Amino acid sequence: PAHTTHVYQGLDVVIFGPLKHYWTQECDQIESSRKQSITKSNFASVYAQAHLQALTPDNICTTFQKTGAWPFNPDVVMK
């Protein structure tokens, strides 16, 4: 719906920010310690490590709380 993109802001801060951080960290580790680059064949395993670190149950719950989606908080949603 129109004028509701702010509701998803929590995803940027709580989920995608850390995911980007951990993805970069995993890529740097692969490239420096193993002297490999990210390829189609190793992408999923490298991404999986970043995904597991960023998308924890606590982070997911925090996202819903910060956006006011659950528990529902109209004051946060209407900001």
PDB file of C-alpha atoms in Angstrom:
ATOM      1  CA  PRO A   1       0.000   0.000   0.000  1.00  0.00           C
ATOM      2  CA  ALA A   2       1.007   3.605  -0.534  1.00  0.00           C
ATOM      3  CA  HIS A   3       3.044   5.357   2.181  1.00  0.00           C
ATOM      4  CA  THR A   4       3.911   2.159   4.065  1.00  0.00           C
ATOM      5  CA  THR A   5       7.549   1.556   3.139  1.00  0.00           C
ATOM      6  CA  HIS A   6       8.654   2.822   6.557  1.00  0.00           C
ATOM      7  CA  VAL A   7       7.051  -0.276   8.067  1.00  0.00           C
ATOM      8  CA  TYR A   8       9.798  -2.378   6.465  1.00  0.00           C
ATOM      9  CA  GLN A   9      12.636  -0.183   7.752  1.00  0.00           C
ATOM     10  CA  GLY A  10      13.347  -2.684  10.524  1.00  0.00           C
ATOM     11  CA  LEU A  11      14.404  -5.220   7.923  1.00  0.00           C
ATOM     12  CA  ASP A  12      17.080  -2.835   6.642  1.00  0.00           C
ATOM     13  CA  VAL A  13      18.485  -2.184  10.105  1.00  0.00           C
ATOM     14  CA  VAL A  14      18.038  -5.465  11.954  1.00  0.00           C
ATOM     15  CA  ILE A  15      18.286  -8.067   9.181  1.00  0.00           C
ATOM     16  CA  PHE A  16      19.840  -6.776   5.959  1.00  0.00           C
ATOM     17  CA  GLY A  17      22.494  -4.602   7.635  1.00  0.00           C
ATOM     18  CA  PRO A  18      23.977  -7.505   9.602  1.00  0.00           C
ATOM     19  CA  LEU A  19      23.509  -9.847   6.632  1.00  0.00           C
ATOM     20  CA  LYS A  20      25.580  -7.508   4.464  1.00  0.00           C
ATOM     21  CA  HIS A  21      28.211  -7.297   7.203  1.00  0.00           C
ATOM     22  CA  TYR A  22      28.470 -11.084   7.630  1.00  0.00           C
ATOM     23  CA  TRP A  23      28.400 -11.673   3.861  1.00  0.00           C
ATOM     24  CA  THR A  24      31.338  -9.286   3.424  1.00  0.00           C
ATOM     25  CA  GLN A  25      33.143 -10.964   6.307  1.00  0.00           C
ATOM     26  CA  GLU A  26      32.643 -14.439   4.805  1.00  0.00           C
ATOM     27  CA  CYS A  27      33.758 -13.273   1.353  1.00  0.00           C
ATOM     28  CA  ASP A  28      36.866 -11.623   2.784  1.00  0.00           C
ATOM     29  CA  GLN A  29      37.729 -14.777   4.708  1.00  0.00           C
ATOM     30  CA  ILE A  30      37.320 -17.019   1.655  1.00  0.00           C
ATOM     31  CA  GLU A  31      39.319 -14.689  -0.546  1.00  0.00           C
ATOM     32  CA  SER A  32      42.170 -14.080   1.907  1.00  0.00           C
ATOM     33  CA  SER A  33      42.614 -17.410   3.689  1.00  0.00           C
ATOM     34  CA  ARG A  34      41.743 -19.833   0.894  1.00  0.00           C
ATOM     35  CA  LYS A  35      42.786 -17.621  -2.012  1.00  0.00           C
ATOM     36  CA  GLN A  36      39.452 -18.366  -3.687  1.00  0.00           C
ATOM     37  CA  SER A  37      36.791 -16.123  -5.103  1.00  0.00           C
ATOM     38  CA  ILE A  38      33.042 -16.493  -4.830  1.00  0.00           C
ATOM     39  CA  THR A  39      31.732 -18.648  -7.651  1.00  0.00           C
ATOM     40  CA  LYS A  40      28.433 -20.232  -8.592  1.00  0.00           C
ATOM     41  CA  SER A  41      29.589 -23.481  -7.030  1.00  0.00           C
ATOM     42  CA  ASN A  42      30.504 -22.052  -3.603  1.00  0.00           C
ATOM     43  CA  PHE A  43      28.037 -19.156  -3.375  1.00  0.00           C
ATOM     44  CA  ALA A  44      25.369 -21.093  -1.452  1.00  0.00           C
ATOM     45  CA  SER A  45      27.723 -22.397   1.219  1.00  0.00           C
ATOM     46  CA  VAL A  46      29.314 -18.976   1.739  1.00  0.00           C
ATOM     47  CA  TYR A  47      25.915 -17.253   1.853  1.00  0.00           C
ATOM     48  CA  ALA A  48      24.583 -19.896   4.265  1.00  0.00           C
ATOM     49  CA  GLN A  49      27.184 -18.936   6.862  1.00  0.00           C
ATOM     50  CA  ALA A  50      26.274 -15.245   6.643  1.00  0.00           C
ATOM     51  CA  HIS A  51      22.564 -16.084   6.663  1.00  0.00           C
ATOM     52  CA  LEU A  52      22.855 -18.187   9.830  1.00  0.00           C
ATOM     53  CA  GLN A  53      24.699 -15.412  11.644  1.00  0.00           C
ATOM     54  CA  ALA A  54      22.334 -12.604  10.629  1.00  0.00           C
ATOM     55  CA  LEU A  55      18.915 -14.241  10.640  1.00  0.00           C
ATOM     56  CA  THR A  56      18.811 -15.417  14.227  1.00  0.00           C
ATOM     57  CA  PRO A  57      15.485 -15.893  16.008  1.00  0.00           C
ATOM     58  CA  ASP A  58      16.299 -12.885  18.219  1.00  0.00           C
ATOM     59  CA  ASN A  59      17.004 -10.635  15.224  1.00  0.00           C
ATOM     60  CA  ILE A  60      13.826 -11.722  13.476  1.00  0.00           C
ATOM     61  CA  CYS A  61      11.717 -11.036  16.590  1.00  0.00           C
ATOM     62  CA  THR A  62      13.420  -7.664  17.048  1.00  0.00           C
ATOM     63  CA  THR A  63      12.501  -6.725  13.477  1.00  0.00           C
ATOM     64  CA  PHE A  64       8.814  -7.349  14.124  1.00  0.00           C
ATOM     65  CA  GLN A  65       8.994  -5.343  17.366  1.00  0.00           C
ATOM     66  CA  LYS A  66      10.846  -2.376  15.819  1.00  0.00           C
ATOM     67  CA  THR A  67       8.361  -2.114  12.965  1.00  0.00           C
ATOM     68  CA  GLY A  68       5.380  -2.423  15.308  1.00  0.00           C
ATOM     69  CA  ALA A  69       4.100  -5.437  13.410  1.00  0.00           C
ATOM     70  CA  TRP A  70       4.181  -7.771  16.419  1.00  0.00           C
ATOM     71  CA  PRO A  71       3.114  -7.167  18.996  1.00  0.00           C
ATOM     72  CA  PHE A  72       1.057  -4.681  17.041  1.00  0.00           C
ATOM     73  CA  ASN A  73       1.965  -1.129  17.981  1.00  0.00           C
ATOM     74  CA  PRO A  74       0.045   1.482  15.966  1.00  0.00           C
ATOM     75  CA  ASP A  75       2.272   4.260  17.335  1.00  0.00           C
ATOM     76  CA  VAL A  76       5.297   2.707  15.638  1.00  0.00           C
ATOM     77  CA  VAL A  77       3.433   1.769  12.455  1.00  0.00           C
ATOM     78  CA  MET A  78       1.989   5.270  12.020  1.00  0.00           C
ATOM     79  CA  LYS A  79       5.326   7.097  12.538  1.00  0.00           C
TER      80      LYS A  79
END
